[in-house]
């Protein structure tokens, strides 16, 4: 059962949902809302309803380069907005 791709995907999605839940509920208390938002964006960057990454067509690249660049730009911009 553990080698079943459907089972593995289900477990991975449940884990991601749990981490997103923690990032939204527990992390803000310790790290603040802005940092928590960055973590949620990282965890959900490939989700269709994530508005931080723009049009899905802009993210497509067979080598993953454009995806990685867009990810870094978005995350670094959000991190730079945090002041201590």
N, CA and C of each residue as an Amber inpcrd file, in Angstrom:
protein
   252
   0.8210000  -1.1940000   0.0000000   0.0000000   0.0000000   0.0000000
   0.8670000   1.2610000   0.0000000   1.9890000   1.2460000   0.7160000
   2.8510000   2.4250000   0.7910000   3.4950000   2.7460000  -0.5520000
   3.6200000   1.7630000  -1.4390000   4.2040000   1.9880000  -2.7600000
   3.1680000   2.4340000  -3.7840000   1.9170000   2.4830000  -3.4000000
   0.8340000   2.8910000  -4.2810000   0.8990000   4.4100000  -4.4940000
   1.0680000   4.8720000  -5.7440000   1.1790000   6.3120000  -6.0110000
  -0.0370000   7.1140000  -5.5550000  -1.2220000   6.5420000  -5.6760000
  -2.4270000   7.2410000  -5.2330000  -2.4060000   7.4300000  -3.7240000
  -2.0120000   6.4000000  -3.0140000  -1.9040000   6.4800000  -1.5570000
  -0.8660000   7.5220000  -1.1560000   0.2870000   7.5000000  -1.8190000
   1.3570000   8.4490000  -1.5050000   0.9050000   9.8840000  -1.7600000
   0.1920000  10.1140000  -2.8530000  -0.3040000  11.4620000  -3.1610000
  -1.3120000  11.9150000  -2.1110000  -2.1830000  11.0100000  -1.7010000
  -3.1750000  11.3400000  -0.6790000  -2.4960000  11.7360000   0.6240000
  -1.5080000  10.9710000   1.0400000  -0.7720000  11.2760000   2.2680000
  -0.0460000  12.6110000   2.1340000   0.5950000  12.8390000   0.9890000
   1.3230000  14.0930000   0.7660000   0.3820000  15.2920000   0.8370000
  -0.7920000  15.1850000   0.2430000  -1.7560000  16.2900000   0.2760000
  -2.2760000  16.5340000   1.6890000  -2.5060000  15.4600000   2.4350000
  -2.9620000  15.6140000   3.8200000  -1.8830000  16.2760000   4.6800000
  -0.6320000  15.8890000   4.4680000   0.4720000  16.5140000   5.2040000
   0.5920000  17.9960000   4.8640000   0.4850000  18.3040000   3.5770000
   0.5550000  19.7080000   3.1650000  -0.5740000  20.5050000   3.8110000
  -1.7860000  19.9700000   3.7820000  -2.9230000  20.6490000   4.4060000
  -2.6790000  20.8780000   5.8950000  -2.0910000  19.9030000   6.5600000
  -1.7870000  20.0310000   7.9840000  -0.7520000  21.1300000   8.2150000
   0.3020000  21.1580000   7.3910000   1.3290000  22.1930000   7.5370000
   0.7640000  23.5800000   7.2410000  -0.1150000  23.6850000   6.2540000
  -0.7610000  24.9720000   5.9590000  -1.6070000  25.4010000   7.1540000
  -2.3330000  24.4570000   7.7240000  -3.1430000  24.7540000   8.9110000
  -2.2650000  25.2760000  10.0500000  -1.1440000  24.6050000  10.3080000
  -0.2270000  25.0560000  11.3600000   0.3340000  26.4420000  11.0530000
   0.6780000  26.6720000   9.7900000   1.2380000  27.9660000   9.3950000
   0.2220000  29.0900000   9.5690000  -1.0440000  28.7810000   9.4220000
  -2.0880000  29.8000000   9.5660000  -2.5310000  30.0000000  11.0070000
  -2.4100000  28.9700000  11.8360000  -2.9520000  29.0590000  13.1930000
  -1.9020000  29.1900000  14.2870000  -0.8080000  28.4770000  14.1830000
   0.2030000  28.4650000  15.2500000   1.3860000  29.3870000  14.9650000
   1.8310000  29.4180000  13.7330000   3.0250000  30.1820000  13.3830000
   2.8840000  31.6890000  13.6020000   1.7290000  32.2960000  13.3280000
   1.6260000  33.7420000  13.5420000   1.9090000  34.1660000  14.9850000
   1.5830000  33.3150000  15.9160000   1.8070000  33.6330000  17.3290000
   3.2940000  33.7840000  17.6140000   4.0890000  32.9190000  17.0250000
   5.5310000  32.9220000  17.2860000   6.3140000  33.8250000  16.3390000
   5.8850000  33.9130000  15.0770000   6.7050000  34.5840000  14.0610000
   6.0490000  35.7990000  13.4180000   4.7710000  35.9870000  13.6370000
   4.0690000  37.1200000  13.0410000   3.3180000  36.7430000  11.7740000
   2.3950000  37.6300000  11.3930000   1.5260000  37.3660000  10.2530000
   2.2630000  37.3730000   8.9170000   3.2040000  38.2940000   8.7410000
   3.9050000  38.3900000   7.4540000   4.7310000  37.1340000   7.1830000
   5.4810000  36.6860000   8.1760000   6.2880000  35.4810000   7.9910000
   5.3830000  34.2740000   7.7460000   4.2930000  34.1930000   8.4840000
   3.3450000  33.0940000   8.3000000   2.7860000  33.0950000   6.8870000
   2.5230000  34.2860000   6.3560000   2.0320000  34.4060000   4.9880000
   3.0570000  33.8810000   3.9830000   4.3360000  34.1540000   4.2300000
   5.3980000  33.6500000   3.3560000   5.4190000  32.1230000   3.3870000
   5.3040000  31.5540000   4.5600000   5.3190000  30.0920000   4.6940000
   4.1270000  29.4780000   3.9590000   2.9500000  30.0720000   4.1270000
   1.7630000  29.5630000   3.4310000   1.9560000  29.6670000   1.9190000
   2.5290000  30.7700000   1.4590000   2.7920000  30.9290000   0.0270000
   3.7490000  29.8530000  -0.4710000   4.7780000  29.5550000   0.3010000
   5.7180000  28.4910000  -0.0800000   5.0120000  27.1390000  -0.1700000
   4.1760000  26.8620000   0.8020000   3.4970000  25.5690000   0.8440000
   2.4460000  25.4140000  -0.2480000   1.9080000  26.5280000  -0.7200000
   0.8060000  26.4690000  -1.6830000   1.1820000  27.0380000  -3.0500000
   2.4610000  27.1780000  -3.3170000   2.9010000  27.8600000  -4.5440000
   2.3980000  27.2080000  -5.8230000   2.1550000  25.9300000  -5.8150000
   1.6840000  25.2510000  -7.0250000   0.1730000  25.0490000  -7.0490000
  -0.5190000  25.5280000  -6.0280000  -1.9710000  25.4120000  -5.9920000
  -2.5930000  26.3690000  -7.0010000  -3.6430000  25.9360000  -7.6600000
  -4.2920000  26.7660000  -8.6760000  -4.8820000  28.0470000  -8.0900000
  -5.3170000  28.0150000  -6.8410000  -5.9380000  29.2010000  -6.2490000
  -4.9390000  30.1250000  -5.5480000  -3.6450000  29.8730000  -5.6890000
  -2.6260000  30.7550000  -5.1150000  -2.4460000  31.9470000  -6.0410000
  -2.8130000  33.1380000  -5.5540000  -2.7690000  34.3510000  -6.3670000
  -1.3930000  35.0120000  -6.3690000  -0.4920000  34.5810000  -5.5130000
   0.8220000  35.2120000  -5.4030000   1.7280000  34.9280000  -6.5910000
   1.4200000  33.9140000  -7.3680000   2.3130000  33.5220000  -8.4510000
   1.7880000  33.8500000  -9.8360000   0.6530000  34.5070000  -9.9290000
   0.1680000  34.9550000 -11.2240000  -0.3690000  33.8370000 -12.0880000
  -0.3540000  34.1020000 -13.3920000  -0.9120000  33.1970000 -14.3860000
  -0.1130000  31.8990000 -14.4560000  -0.8150000  30.7950000 -14.4730000
  -0.1640000  29.4790000 -14.5190000   0.6980000  29.3220000 -15.7720000
   0.2730000  29.9050000 -16.8890000   1.0440000  29.7930000 -18.1360000
   2.4190000  30.4420000 -18.0120000   2.5380000  31.4860000 -17.1850000
   3.8230000  32.1440000 -16.9790000   4.7840000  31.2660000 -16.1860000
   4.2540000  30.2910000 -15.4900000   5.0730000  29.4360000 -14.6340000
   5.6100000  28.2160000 -15.3830000   5.1100000  27.9640000 -16.5640000
   5.4680000  26.7410000 -17.2730000   6.8310000  26.8560000 -17.9430000
   7.6700000  25.8970000 -17.6650000   8.9900000  25.8120000 -18.2780000
   9.4300000  24.3630000 -18.1490000   9.7950000  23.7580000 -19.2630000
  10.1370000  22.3330000 -19.2380000  11.3280000  22.0320000 -18.3400000
  12.2000000  22.9960000 -18.1290000  13.3630000  22.7750000 -17.2670000
  13.1330000  23.2810000 -15.8430000  12.0170000  23.9360000 -15.6080000
  11.7140000  24.4250000 -14.2720000  12.4090000  25.7200000 -13.9110000
  13.1030000  26.3430000 -14.8690000  13.8640000  27.5540000 -14.5610000
  12.9360000  28.7220000 -14.2680000  11.9640000  28.9560000 -15.1340000
  11.0420000  30.0610000 -14.9300000  10.2780000  29.8900000 -13.6250000
   9.8710000  28.6740000 -13.3430000   9.1570000  28.3890000 -12.1030000
  10.0250000  28.7560000 -10.9020000  11.2780000  28.3550000 -10.9300000
  12.1850000  28.6300000  -9.8140000  12.4390000  30.1210000  -9.6640000
  12.6200000  30.8230000 -10.7660000  12.8590000  32.2670000 -10.7090000
  11.6430000  32.9790000 -10.1430000  10.4560000  32.6350000 -10.6240000
   9.2250000  33.2670000 -10.1270000   9.0510000  32.9800000  -8.6390000
   9.3430000  31.7540000  -8.2350000   9.2340000  31.3790000  -6.8270000
  10.1670000  32.2350000  -5.9750000  11.4300000  32.3370000  -6.3920000
  12.4040000  33.1090000  -5.6140000  12.0320000  34.5860000  -5.5590000
  11.6110000  35.1540000  -6.6780000  11.2320000  36.5700000  -6.6970000
  10.0710000  36.8360000  -5.7490000   9.0710000  35.9970000  -5.8200000
   7.8810000  36.1880000  -4.9910000   8.2090000  36.0440000  -3.5150000
   8.9190000  35.0000000  -3.1670000   9.2380000  34.7420000  -1.7630000
  10.2050000  35.7870000  -1.2210000  11.2410000  36.1120000  -1.9720000
  12.2070000  37.1110000  -1.5000000  11.5640000  38.4780000  -1.3440000
  10.6560000  38.8350000  -2.2360000   9.9520000  40.1100000  -2.1030000
   9.1550000  40.1330000  -0.8040000   8.4480000  39.0490000  -0.5210000
   7.6690000  38.9850000   0.7170000   8.5720000  39.0260000   1.9490000
   9.6970000  38.3280000   1.8930000  10.6200000  38.3300000   3.0340000
  11.2320000  39.7090000   3.2480000  11.5100000  40.4240000   2.1680000
  12.0790000  41.7660000   2.2850000  11.1050000  42.7640000   2.8980000
   9.8210000  42.4780000   2.8460000   8.8120000  43.3560000   3.4330000
   8.7280000  43.2130000   4.9510000   9.3630000  42.1990000   5.4870000
   9.3210000  41.9670000   6.9330000  10.3660000  42.8380000   7.6080000
   9.9250000  43.5550000   8.6270000  10.8720000  44.3450000   9.4230000
  10.8040000  43.8720000  10.8640000  11.9610000  43.8460000  11.4880000
  12.0390000  43.3320000  12.8570000  12.0830000  44.4850000  13.8270000
